[in-house]
Amino acid sequence: MLLGTQKISTRDHLEVGGCDTVDLAAQFGTPLYVMDEALIRHNCKQYVDSFADCYGESAVAFASKAFMTTAMCRIIDQEGLWLDVASAGELYTAKCAGFPTQRIIFHGNYKSIEELELAVQSGVGLVAPDSLAEIEQLGAVAEDAGVRQCVILRCNPGVDPHTHRLISTGQEDSKFGFNIRSGDAMKAVRKALSLSGLKLVGLHCHVGSQLLDAMPYVEAAKVMAGFMKRISDETGFEIGILNMGGGIGVRYIEEHNPPTIAQWAELISKSVTDAENEAGVCKPKLMVEPGRSIVGEAGITLYSVGPIKECGIPEPPGTRTYLAVDGGLSDNPRPTMYDAVYSAIIANKAAAEPVKEYRVSGKHCETDMLISSVLLPEAEAGDLLAVQTTGAYNYSMASNYNRFTRPAVVLVKEGTADLIVRRETLYELVKCDLMPDRLKV
Ligand code: LLP
């Protein structure tokens, strides 16, 4: 499976963005995240153009939690997308990159007062309150600042997205959003309309992540349009923006078959338009906020292969071959958290026939398996393993577990490789540690 600009070079090496991955590993070390700029930009354009063609007035926000660095913010700005942030840290990063704050939407089920103040002071375009208390707090913060903050309310449409339970968010018992069926969402609308510091402009929902099937969106669109109609009937207020969240899946392994961005845009646009027509509401501006589908397939992680071990297994009798790499849980917690599956290529033998089944393990003091089973050419210590589709929620969820330093990130395009995050140093692991006097030697 080759994605984006990936190719097999004449040296039989995996190439991405016109750069030889073996050279990248030699220059920047491993583990190394490599991001394919052309694919990221292509995906952004696909989103913006497809929604404009299929729906009309629309806006696309990149969910920065999937992959956020200051350089990424510049790309998103240049492509004309909005940015979804969900913490002071994400907002701060966007501001450091000079991202126009009026194109930022601030999410989260619990924003601190400091975060609400930062959002308002920064001139964030939209805030999405997620509780009645937060609506009141935001109203007060905005009033104190002498502004009217535009808000969209995060609603819970009560739709089961049928994805991993930890990334399901639209079902009835989710911690996110105002429940529409229980009446909480209508209370939130009335509250937001009553506060002079707030300007209610729209509604939001996000049913879940890594969805390979669009049905949950069709259901969510119906619930949201029905709710818009009730709002209009009961309060006379017309919703101007409907944000349908993110969630479209990507290809981690050959068998995954997500819709293309263009197909998804067509389907969402049609479901939302049909639902709006059926409910008889004025057509709002449509917003979506994809994360994974913009960056997921654009990323690979390069690892150096270490020890390869044969282990006997009793059931079924046989052997298992463990291939250890120089990263694992700390640079990719997804297999451990969500049973996520991945595919891989031996980057320095990219043209060789896959002949043997390996289990790829990390080097943490955990059973941190990266891939439970993958067919590879005969591998040896010193090879370079490229794990694919690691562009979303890998770097952004990386940790310092076992005091590993976080890897560098390289952005590749047309034969140029730019470091956009340098590798952490050992010193950085202790720079926030403090030594009380009584413990000093
Ligand atoms: N909008 C909101 C409000 C969200 O909470 C999310 C993701 C998105 C948009 C973007 O969803 P996407 O298009 O990326 O599916 N760490 C998990 C994924 C958590 C998703 C959280 N919210 C993983 O690694 O699979």
Tab-separated table of C-alpha atoms and ligand atoms in Angstrom:
chain	number	residue	atom	x	y	z
A	1	MET	CA	0.000	0.000	0.000
A	2	LEU	CA	1.598	3.285	-1.122
A	3	LEU	CA	-0.138	6.522	-0.074
A	4	GLY	CA	0.150	10.152	-1.198
A	5	THR	CA	3.493	10.814	-2.882
A	6	GLN	CA	5.064	7.550	-1.658
A	7	LYS	CA	7.083	5.696	-4.299
A	8	ILE	CA	9.682	2.983	-4.505
A	9	SER	CA	12.911	4.552	-5.744
A	10	THR	CA	15.380	3.065	-8.188
A	11	ARG	CA	17.491	2.122	-5.126
A	12	ASP	CA	14.473	0.072	-3.911
A	13	HIS	CA	14.002	2.500	-1.051
A	14	LEU	CA	10.722	3.999	0.093
A	15	GLU	CA	10.497	7.591	-1.047
A	16	VAL	CA	8.024	10.211	0.146
A	17	GLY	CA	7.711	13.811	-0.982
A	18	GLY	CA	10.607	13.130	-3.347
A	19	CYS	CA	12.898	12.277	-0.381
A	20	ASP	CA	14.552	8.920	0.211
A	21	THR	CA	13.432	7.705	3.652
A	22	VAL	CA	16.805	5.993	4.248
A	23	ASP	CA	18.512	9.373	3.777
A	24	LEU	CA	15.936	11.054	6.041
A	25	ALA	CA	16.652	8.537	8.813
A	26	ALA	CA	20.402	9.049	8.392
A	27	GLN	CA	20.046	12.816	8.511
A	28	PHE	CA	17.451	13.232	11.265
A	29	GLY	CA	17.696	9.981	13.262
A	30	THR	CA	14.916	7.615	14.313
A	31	PRO	CA	12.170	7.348	15.370
A	32	LEU	CA	11.148	10.046	12.932
A	33	TYR	CA	7.733	11.319	11.911
A	34	VAL	CA	7.671	12.243	8.216
A	35	MET	CA	4.776	14.349	6.868
A	36	ASP	CA	3.887	14.572	3.182
A	37	GLU	CA	3.055	18.243	2.573
A	38	ALA	CA	1.596	17.736	-0.900
A	39	LEU	CA	-0.940	15.217	0.425
A	40	ILE	CA	-1.932	17.476	3.333
A	41	ARG	CA	-2.513	20.388	0.937
A	42	HIS	CA	-4.346	18.151	-1.544
A	43	ASN	CA	-6.687	16.939	1.218
A	44	CYS	CA	-7.367	20.508	2.364
A	45	LYS	CA	-8.231	21.565	-1.195
A	46	GLN	CA	-10.436	18.512	-1.691
A	47	TYR	CA	-12.421	19.434	1.405
A	48	VAL	CA	-12.839	23.116	0.581
A	49	ASP	CA	-13.688	22.571	-3.104
A	50	SER	CA	-15.954	19.555	-2.607
A	51	PHE	CA	-18.104	21.231	0.040
A	52	ALA	CA	-18.318	24.443	-1.993
A	53	ASP	CA	-19.419	22.415	-5.046
A	54	CYS	CA	-21.813	20.057	-3.284
A	55	TYR	CA	-23.384	22.289	-0.639
A	56	GLY	CA	-22.610	25.930	-1.399
A	57	GLU	CA	-21.842	28.233	1.504
A	58	SER	CA	-19.496	26.223	3.685
A	59	ALA	CA	-16.306	26.305	5.750
A	60	VAL	CA	-13.823	23.607	6.689
A	61	ALA	CA	-11.899	23.666	9.960
A	62	PHE	CA	-8.879	21.467	10.604
A	63	ALA	CA	-9.159	19.695	13.972
A	64	SER	CA	-5.715	20.597	15.259
A	65	LYS	CA	-5.734	17.856	17.931
A	66	ALA	CA	-4.900	15.422	15.106
A	67	PHE	CA	-1.551	17.089	14.349
A	68	MET	CA	-0.528	20.497	15.568
A	69	THR	CA	2.686	22.430	15.135
A	70	THR	CA	3.258	26.052	14.171
A	71	ALA	CA	4.255	25.024	10.607
A	72	MET	CA	1.047	22.998	10.289
A	73	CYS	CA	-0.936	26.093	11.308
A	74	ARG	CA	0.728	28.026	8.462
A	75	ILE	CA	-0.292	25.358	5.935
A	76	ILE	CA	-3.871	25.368	7.212
A	77	ASP	CA	-3.974	29.169	7.018
A	78	GLN	CA	-2.541	29.205	3.481
A	79	GLU	CA	-5.161	26.676	2.382
A	80	GLY	CA	-7.899	28.943	3.772
A	81	LEU	CA	-9.293	26.545	6.363
A	82	TRP	CA	-10.488	27.351	9.850
A	83	LEU	CA	-8.720	25.809	12.848
A	84	ASP	CA	-10.436	23.855	15.634
A	85	VAL	CA	-8.593	24.178	18.949
A	86	ALA	CA	-9.539	22.537	22.225
A	87	SER	CA	-7.142	23.966	24.786
A	88	ALA	CA	-5.135	27.039	25.714
A	89	GLY	CA	-2.077	25.197	24.360
A	90	GLU	CA	-3.580	24.656	20.921
A	91	LEU	CA	-4.787	28.268	20.822
A	92	TYR	CA	-1.366	29.515	21.924
A	93	THR	CA	0.342	27.451	19.201
A	94	ALA	CA	-2.008	28.881	16.575
A	95	LYS	CA	-1.322	32.415	17.783
A	96	CYS	CA	2.445	31.809	17.734
A	97	ALA	CA	2.073	30.769	14.098
A	98	GLY	CA	0.180	33.997	13.361
A	99	PHE	CA	-3.020	32.109	12.516
A	100	PRO	CA	-5.916	34.581	12.120
A	101	THR	CA	-7.927	34.079	15.304
A	102	GLN	CA	-11.220	35.045	13.684
A	103	ARG	CA	-10.968	31.715	11.838
A	104	ILE	CA	-10.547	29.694	15.038
A	105	ILE	CA	-13.225	27.655	16.743
A	106	PHE	CA	-12.656	26.778	20.407
A	107	HIS	CA	-14.012	23.408	21.589
A	108	GLY	CA	-13.864	21.304	24.737
A	109	ASN	CA	-16.265	19.928	27.346
A	110	TYR	CA	-14.605	21.919	30.156
A	111	LYS	CA	-12.919	25.173	29.331
A	112	SER	CA	-11.366	26.893	32.311
A	113	ILE	CA	-12.124	30.548	33.018
A	114	GLU	CA	-8.561	31.332	31.898
A	115	GLU	CA	-9.203	29.544	28.600
A	116	LEU	CA	-12.486	31.400	28.088
A	117	GLU	CA	-10.713	34.691	28.797
A	118	LEU	CA	-7.884	33.832	26.425
A	119	ALA	CA	-10.398	32.905	23.707
A	120	VAL	CA	-12.326	36.159	24.082
A	121	GLN	CA	-9.213	38.354	24.382
A	122	SER	CA	-7.682	36.656	21.350
A	123	GLY	CA	-10.722	37.406	19.210
A	124	VAL	CA	-11.494	33.752	18.521
A	125	GLY	CA	-14.200	33.552	15.847
A	126	LEU	CA	-16.386	30.916	17.452
A	127	VAL	CA	-16.546	29.317	20.867
A	128	ALA	CA	-18.540	26.109	21.383
A	129	PRO	CA	-19.848	26.031	24.971
A	130	ASP	CA	-20.614	22.576	26.303
A	131	SER	CA	-22.520	23.197	29.560
A	132	LEU	CA	-24.997	25.722	30.953
A	133	ALA	CA	-22.397	26.876	33.479
A	134	GLU	CA	-19.944	27.497	30.652
A	135	ILE	CA	-22.499	29.514	28.670
A	136	GLU	CA	-22.926	31.765	31.706
A	137	GLN	CA	-19.190	32.026	32.351
A	138	LEU	CA	-18.450	32.859	28.737
A	139	GLY	CA	-21.279	35.409	28.692
A	140	ALA	CA	-19.774	37.118	31.740
A	141	VAL	CA	-16.209	37.040	30.367
A	142	ALA	CA	-17.366	38.550	27.067
A	143	GLU	CA	-19.457	41.206	28.771
A	144	ASP	CA	-16.503	42.222	30.960
A	145	ALA	CA	-14.360	42.496	27.839
A	146	GLY	CA	-17.058	44.596	26.179
A	147	VAL	CA	-17.540	42.199	23.264
A	148	ARG	CA	-20.289	39.975	21.934
A	149	GLN	CA	-18.740	36.538	21.491
A	150	CYS	CA	-20.124	34.385	18.666
A	151	VAL	CA	-21.015	30.892	19.852
A	152	ILE	CA	-22.180	27.600	18.437
A	153	LEU	CA	-23.658	25.088	20.846
A	154	ARG	CA	-22.297	21.572	20.940
A	155	CYS	CA	-25.295	19.261	20.779
A	156	ASN	CA	-25.569	15.562	21.408
A	157	PRO	CA	-27.727	14.088	18.650
A	158	GLY	CA	-28.009	10.659	20.336
A	159	VAL	CA	-26.511	8.750	17.406
A	160	ASP	CA	-24.317	5.675	17.860
A	161	PRO	CA	-21.417	5.956	15.396
A	162	HIS	CA	-20.355	2.275	15.683
A	163	THR	CA	-16.659	2.949	16.098
A	164	HIS	CA	-14.247	2.180	18.959
A	165	ARG	CA	-15.999	3.051	22.240
A	166	LEU	CA	-13.234	5.495	23.211
A	167	ILE	CA	-13.751	7.580	20.074
A	168	SER	CA	-17.582	7.481	20.053
A	169	THR	CA	-19.009	10.838	21.068
A	170	GLY	CA	-22.477	11.314	19.557
A	171	GLN	CA	-24.326	8.625	21.505
A	172	GLU	CA	-26.897	9.439	24.197
A	173	ASP	CA	-24.570	8.843	27.209
A	174	SER	CA	-21.569	10.822	25.874
A	175	LYS	CA	-19.892	13.406	28.116
A	176	PHE	CA	-20.001	15.857	25.200
A	177	GLY	CA	-22.689	18.277	24.214
A	178	PHE	CA	-26.213	19.269	25.204
A	179	ASN	CA	-28.612	16.382	24.871
A	180	ILE	CA	-31.290	17.219	22.323
A	181	ARG	CA	-33.847	14.582	23.368
A	182	SER	CA	-33.741	15.423	27.072
A	183	GLY	CA	-34.454	19.106	26.400
A	184	ASP	CA	-31.042	20.269	27.666
A	185	ALA	CA	-30.096	21.592	24.246
A	186	MET	CA	-33.205	23.793	24.069
A	187	LYS	CA	-32.417	25.151	27.548
A	188	ALA	CA	-28.909	25.977	26.300
A	189	VAL	CA	-30.305	27.801	23.260
A	190	ARG	CA	-32.608	29.926	25.430
A	191	LYS	CA	-29.783	30.682	27.838
A	192	ALA	CA	-27.390	31.693	25.050
A	193	LEU	CA	-30.062	33.905	23.453
A	194	SER	CA	-30.711	35.644	26.767
A	195	LEU	CA	-27.141	36.809	27.444
A	196	SER	CA	-25.963	40.131	26.074
A	197	GLY	CA	-22.305	39.004	25.940
A	198	LEU	CA	-23.119	36.172	23.538
A	199	LYS	CA	-24.273	35.982	19.962
A	200	LEU	CA	-25.689	32.565	19.176
A	201	VAL	CA	-24.917	31.740	15.553
A	202	GLY	CA	-25.064	27.998	15.198
A	203	LEU	CA	-25.165	24.397	16.327
A	204	HIS	CA	-22.487	21.730	16.367
A	205	CYS	CA	-22.299	17.971	16.641
A	206	HIS	CA	-19.498	15.438	16.279
A	207	VAL	CA	-20.593	11.831	16.330
A	208	GLY	CA	-17.261	10.020	16.469
A	209	SER	CA	-13.954	9.312	14.803
A	210	GLN	CA	-12.490	6.857	12.245
A	211	LEU	CA	-15.941	6.268	10.733
A	212	LEU	CA	-15.785	4.135	7.619
A	213	ASP	CA	-19.526	4.386	7.028
A	214	ALA	CA	-21.500	7.607	6.550
A	215	MET	CA	-24.846	6.403	7.980
A	216	PRO	CA	-24.322	8.002	11.424
A	217	TYR	CA	-24.067	11.401	9.677
A	218	VAL	CA	-27.336	10.870	7.850
A	219	GLU	CA	-29.037	10.176	11.180
A	220	ALA	CA	-27.279	13.082	12.905
A	221	ALA	CA	-28.256	15.476	10.085
A	222	LYS	CA	-31.924	14.566	10.570
A	223	VAL	CA	-31.773	15.115	14.322
A	224	MET	CA	-29.948	18.435	13.921
A	225	ALA	CA	-32.323	19.753	11.241
A	226	GLY	CA	-35.317	18.723	13.342
A	227	PHE	CA	-33.831	20.611	16.267
A	228	MET	CA	-33.183	23.702	14.130
A	229	LYS	CA	-36.858	23.667	13.177
A	230	ARG	CA	-37.926	23.441	16.834
A	231	ILE	CA	-35.643	26.349	17.711
A	232	SER	CA	-37.142	28.431	14.932
A	233	ASP	CA	-40.722	27.512	15.945
A	234	GLU	CA	-40.222	28.035	19.661
A	235	THR	CA	-37.936	31.076	19.720
A	236	GLY	CA	-38.139	32.566	16.221
A	237	PHE	CA	-34.351	32.280	15.957
A	238	GLU	CA	-32.878	30.942	12.710
A	239	ILE	CA	-29.639	28.948	12.987
A	240	GLY	CA	-26.978	30.409	10.693
A	241	ILE	CA	-24.241	27.740	10.951
A	242	LEU	CA	-24.540	23.980	11.207
A	243	ASN	CA	-21.240	22.301	12.099
A	244	MET	CA	-21.281	18.521	11.540
A	245	GLY	CA	-17.876	17.861	13.179
A	246	GLY	CA	-15.209	15.538	11.824
A	247	GLY	CA	-14.843	11.814	11.846
A	248	ILE	CA	-14.281	10.347	8.385
A	249	GLY	CA	-11.875	7.403	8.591
A	250	VAL	CA	-8.593	6.765	6.820
A	251	ARG	CA	-6.803	3.724	5.430
A	252	TYR	CA	-4.545	2.165	8.051
A	253	ILE	CA	-4.421	-1.206	6.286
A	254	GLU	CA	-5.222	-2.354	2.761
A	255	GLU	CA	-8.648	-3.700	3.829
A	256	HIS	CA	-9.851	-0.314	5.083
A	257	ASN	CA	-11.980	1.342	2.484
A	258	PRO	CA	-13.085	4.783	3.654
A	259	PRO	CA	-15.027	7.055	1.302
A	260	THR	CA	-12.906	9.638	-0.483
A	261	ILE	CA	-13.159	13.224	0.752
A	262	ALA	CA	-15.177	14.127	-2.361
A	263	GLN	CA	-17.591	11.211	-1.838
A	264	TRP	CA	-17.992	12.078	1.824
A	265	ALA	CA	-18.601	15.755	1.039
A	266	GLU	CA	-21.266	14.779	-1.456
A	267	LEU	CA	-22.980	12.480	1.002
A	268	ILE	CA	-22.900	14.907	3.932
A	269	SER	CA	-24.076	17.776	1.749
A	270	LYS	CA	-26.964	15.708	0.439
A	271	SER	CA	-27.984	14.371	3.877
A	272	VAL	CA	-27.872	17.816	5.417
A	273	THR	CA	-29.744	19.449	2.500
A	274	ASP	CA	-32.398	16.693	2.483
A	275	ALA	CA	-32.812	16.934	6.257
A	276	GLU	CA	-33.108	20.740	6.091
A	277	ASN	CA	-35.671	20.578	3.297
A	278	GLU	CA	-37.665	17.934	5.110
A	279	ALA	CA	-37.648	19.942	8.341
A	280	GLY	CA	-38.455	23.145	6.427
A	281	VAL	CA	-35.658	25.327	7.821
A	282	CYS	CA	-33.605	28.083	6.149
A	283	LYS	CA	-30.391	26.674	4.710
A	284	PRO	CA	-27.528	27.504	7.120
A	285	LYS	CA	-23.828	27.697	6.283
A	286	LEU	CA	-22.345	24.203	6.621
A	287	MET	CA	-19.150	23.645	8.596
A	288	VAL	CA	-17.131	20.465	9.027
A	289	GLU	CA	-13.986	19.939	11.067
A	290	PRO	CA	-11.961	16.936	9.932
A	291	GLY	CA	-8.658	16.049	11.557
A	292	ARG	CA	-7.557	12.500	10.808
A	293	SER	CA	-8.583	12.541	7.131
A	294	ILE	CA	-6.398	15.594	6.437
A	295	VAL	CA	-3.182	14.339	8.015
A	296	GLY	CA	-3.509	10.611	8.785
A	297	GLU	CA	-2.347	9.127	5.488
A	298	ALA	CA	0.200	11.930	5.060
A	299	GLY	CA	2.348	10.628	7.919
A	300	ILE	CA	4.762	7.746	8.313
A	301	THR	CA	6.987	6.910	11.247
A	302	LEU	CA	10.486	5.636	10.530
A	303	TYR	CA	12.006	3.285	13.092
A	304	SER	CA	15.335	1.472	13.273
A	305	VAL	CA	14.897	-2.253	13.578
A	306	GLY	CA	16.616	-3.749	16.632
A	307	PRO	CA	16.599	-7.309	17.932
A	308	ILE	CA	14.516	-9.897	16.119
A	309	LYS	CA	13.453	-12.813	18.318
A	310	GLU	CA	11.749	-16.107	17.629
A	311	CYS	CA	9.457	-17.175	20.477
A	312	GLY	CA	7.790	-20.546	20.745
A	313	ILE	CA	4.028	-20.400	21.253
A	314	PRO	CA	1.950	-23.345	22.497
A	315	GLU	CA	-1.408	-22.540	20.893
A	316	PRO	CA	-1.450	-23.121	17.962
A	317	PRO	CA	1.988	-24.716	18.224
A	318	GLY	CA	4.580	-22.733	16.324
A	319	THR	CA	6.776	-19.704	16.603
A	320	ARG	CA	6.184	-16.014	16.585
A	321	THR	CA	8.785	-13.566	15.355
A	322	TYR	CA	9.110	-10.364	17.345
A	323	LEU	CA	10.733	-7.446	15.606
A	324	ALA	CA	11.646	-4.670	18.040
A	325	VAL	CA	11.838	-1.051	16.941
A	326	ASP	CA	13.352	1.974	18.665
A	327	GLY	CA	10.010	3.586	19.606
A	328	GLY	CA	6.550	2.345	20.510
A	329	LEU	CA	3.992	3.388	23.088
A	330	SER	CA	5.480	6.850	23.600
A	331	ASP	CA	5.322	7.861	19.920
A	332	ASN	CA	2.193	5.854	19.053
A	333	PRO	CA	-0.186	4.949	21.890
A	334	ARG	CA	-3.041	4.108	19.499
A	335	PRO	CA	-2.611	0.312	19.263
A	336	THR	CA	-2.597	0.100	23.075
A	337	MET	CA	-5.503	2.518	23.535
A	338	TYR	CA	-7.814	1.634	20.676
A	339	ASP	CA	-6.531	-1.707	19.315
A	340	ALA	CA	-5.569	0.331	16.257
A	341	VAL	CA	-4.095	-1.575	13.333
A	342	TYR	CA	-1.259	-0.438	11.070
A	343	SER	CA	0.667	-1.556	8.027
A	344	ALA	CA	4.411	-1.246	7.449
A	345	ILE	CA	7.138	-1.484	4.832
A	346	ILE	CA	10.849	-2.164	5.240
A	347	ALA	CA	11.924	1.143	3.783
A	348	ASN	CA	15.412	0.025	2.693
A	349	LYS	CA	13.987	-3.088	0.961
A	350	ALA	CA	10.788	-1.575	-0.342
A	351	ALA	CA	10.690	-3.661	-3.513
A	352	ALA	CA	11.366	-7.013	-1.812
A	353	GLU	CA	8.583	-9.611	-1.584
A	354	PRO	CA	6.859	-9.816	1.831
A	355	VAL	CA	7.549	-13.395	2.873
A	356	LYS	CA	7.385	-13.610	6.640
A	357	GLU	CA	4.934	-12.693	9.396
A	358	TYR	CA	6.282	-10.403	12.117
A	359	ARG	CA	4.925	-8.896	15.296
A	360	VAL	CA	6.298	-5.371	15.656
A	361	SER	CA	6.975	-4.450	19.273
A	362	GLY	CA	8.118	-1.233	20.861
A	363	LYS	CA	10.964	-0.819	23.356
A	364	HIS	CA	9.009	0.331	26.386
A	365	CYS	CA	8.631	-1.579	29.629
A	366	GLU	CA	5.154	-2.617	28.551
A	367	THR	CA	3.796	-5.082	26.035
A	368	ASP	CA	3.651	-2.181	23.620
A	369	MET	CA	2.850	-3.837	20.377
A	370	LEU	CA	2.758	-1.554	17.350
A	371	ILE	CA	1.516	-4.139	14.874
A	372	SER	CA	0.328	-7.572	15.985
A	373	SER	CA	0.890	-9.144	12.586
A	374	VAL	CA	2.439	-7.846	9.388
A	375	LEU	CA	3.961	-9.566	6.373
A	376	LEU	CA	7.418	-8.216	5.573
A	377	PRO	CA	10.461	-9.241	3.565
A	378	GLU	CA	13.129	-11.091	5.592
A	379	ALA	CA	14.147	-8.453	8.178
A	380	GLU	CA	17.397	-7.900	10.028
A	381	ALA	CA	18.670	-5.569	12.734
A	382	GLY	CA	19.601	-2.226	11.207
A	383	ASP	CA	16.740	-2.209	8.704
A	384	LEU	CA	14.461	0.812	8.570
A	385	LEU	CA	10.783	0.160	9.234
A	386	ALA	CA	8.213	2.652	7.922
A	387	VAL	CA	4.876	2.389	9.718
A	388	GLN	CA	2.204	3.982	7.576
A	389	THR	CA	-0.741	6.278	8.280
A	390	THR	CA	0.737	7.718	11.452
A	391	GLY	CA	0.041	11.368	10.603
A	392	ALA	CA	-2.960	11.753	12.918
A	393	TYR	CA	-2.989	11.412	16.698
A	394	ASN	CA	0.560	10.041	16.884
A	395	TYR	CA	2.814	13.059	17.321
A	396	SER	CA	-0.070	14.873	19.048
A	397	MET	CA	-0.544	12.052	21.571
A	398	ALA	CA	3.139	11.266	22.078
A	399	SER	CA	4.439	11.132	25.649
A	400	ASN	CA	7.700	10.901	27.538
A	401	TYR	CA	6.848	7.512	29.043
A	402	ASN	CA	10.005	5.727	30.263
A	403	ARG	CA	11.583	9.156	29.777
A	404	PHE	CA	11.806	8.720	26.051
A	405	THR	CA	12.470	11.917	24.158
A	406	ARG	CA	9.763	12.757	21.640
A	407	PRO	CA	10.824	12.232	18.006
A	408	ALA	CA	11.449	14.950	15.457
A	409	VAL	CA	8.941	15.786	12.705
A	410	VAL	CA	10.086	16.394	9.157
A	411	LEU	CA	7.940	17.969	6.447
A	412	VAL	CA	8.815	16.721	2.978
A	413	LYS	CA	7.889	18.206	-0.381
A	414	GLU	CA	9.356	17.818	-3.867
A	415	GLY	CA	12.701	16.566	-2.624
A	416	THR	CA	13.072	19.069	0.223
A	417	ALA	CA	12.963	17.973	3.861
A	418	ASP	CA	12.410	20.592	6.556
A	419	LEU	CA	12.536	19.898	10.242
A	420	ILE	CA	9.317	21.312	11.722
A	421	VAL	CA	9.765	19.865	15.218
A	422	ARG	CA	13.244	19.030	16.420
A	423	ARG	CA	13.878	15.946	18.534
A	424	GLU	CA	13.633	16.543	22.266
A	425	THR	CA	16.902	16.406	24.142
A	426	LEU	CA	17.670	14.493	27.325
A	427	TYR	CA	18.088	17.841	29.074
A	428	GLU	CA	14.496	18.733	28.229
A	429	LEU	CA	13.364	15.694	30.201
A	430	VAL	CA	14.665	17.221	33.432
A	431	LYS	CA	14.260	20.910	32.725
A	432	CYS	CA	10.991	21.185	34.688
A	433	ASP	CA	12.198	18.988	37.559
A	434	LEU	CA	12.983	20.860	40.775
A	435	MET	CA	15.228	19.691	43.592
A	436	PRO	CA	14.117	20.706	47.105
A	437	ASP	CA	17.046	21.884	49.230
A	438	ARG	CA	16.683	18.963	51.663
A	439	LEU	CA	17.289	16.488	48.853
A	440	LYS	CA	20.320	18.198	47.382
A	441	VAL	CA	23.634	16.367	47.573
B	1	LLP	N1	-14.290	17.960	16.029
B	1	LLP	C1	-14.352	17.622	17.329
B	1	LLP	C2	-15.166	18.411	18.236
B	1	LLP	C3	-13.620	16.522	17.796
B	1	LLP	O1	-13.706	16.184	19.075
B	1	LLP	C4	-12.801	15.801	16.896
B	1	LLP	C5	-12.010	14.663	17.361
B	1	LLP	C6	-12.753	16.209	15.557
B	1	LLP	C7	-13.518	17.292	15.161
B	1	LLP	C8	-11.886	15.538	14.528
B	1	LLP	O2	-12.211	14.215	14.330
B	1	LLP	P1	-11.464	13.356	13.197
B	1	LLP	O3	-11.846	13.932	11.854
B	1	LLP	O4	-10.024	13.454	13.445
B	1	LLP	O5	-11.995	11.989	13.395
B	1	LLP	N2	-7.243	10.122	19.665
B	1	LLP	C9	-8.226	9.379	18.888
B	1	LLP	C10	-9.177	10.282	18.156
B	1	LLP	C11	-9.924	11.232	19.071
B	1	LLP	C12	-10.806	12.172	18.311
B	1	LLP	C13	-11.233	13.286	19.200
B	1	LLP	N3	-12.040	14.269	18.564
B	1	LLP	C14	-7.486	8.451	17.925
B	1	LLP	O6	-6.259	8.429	17.931
B	1	LLP	O7	-8.128	7.700	17.183
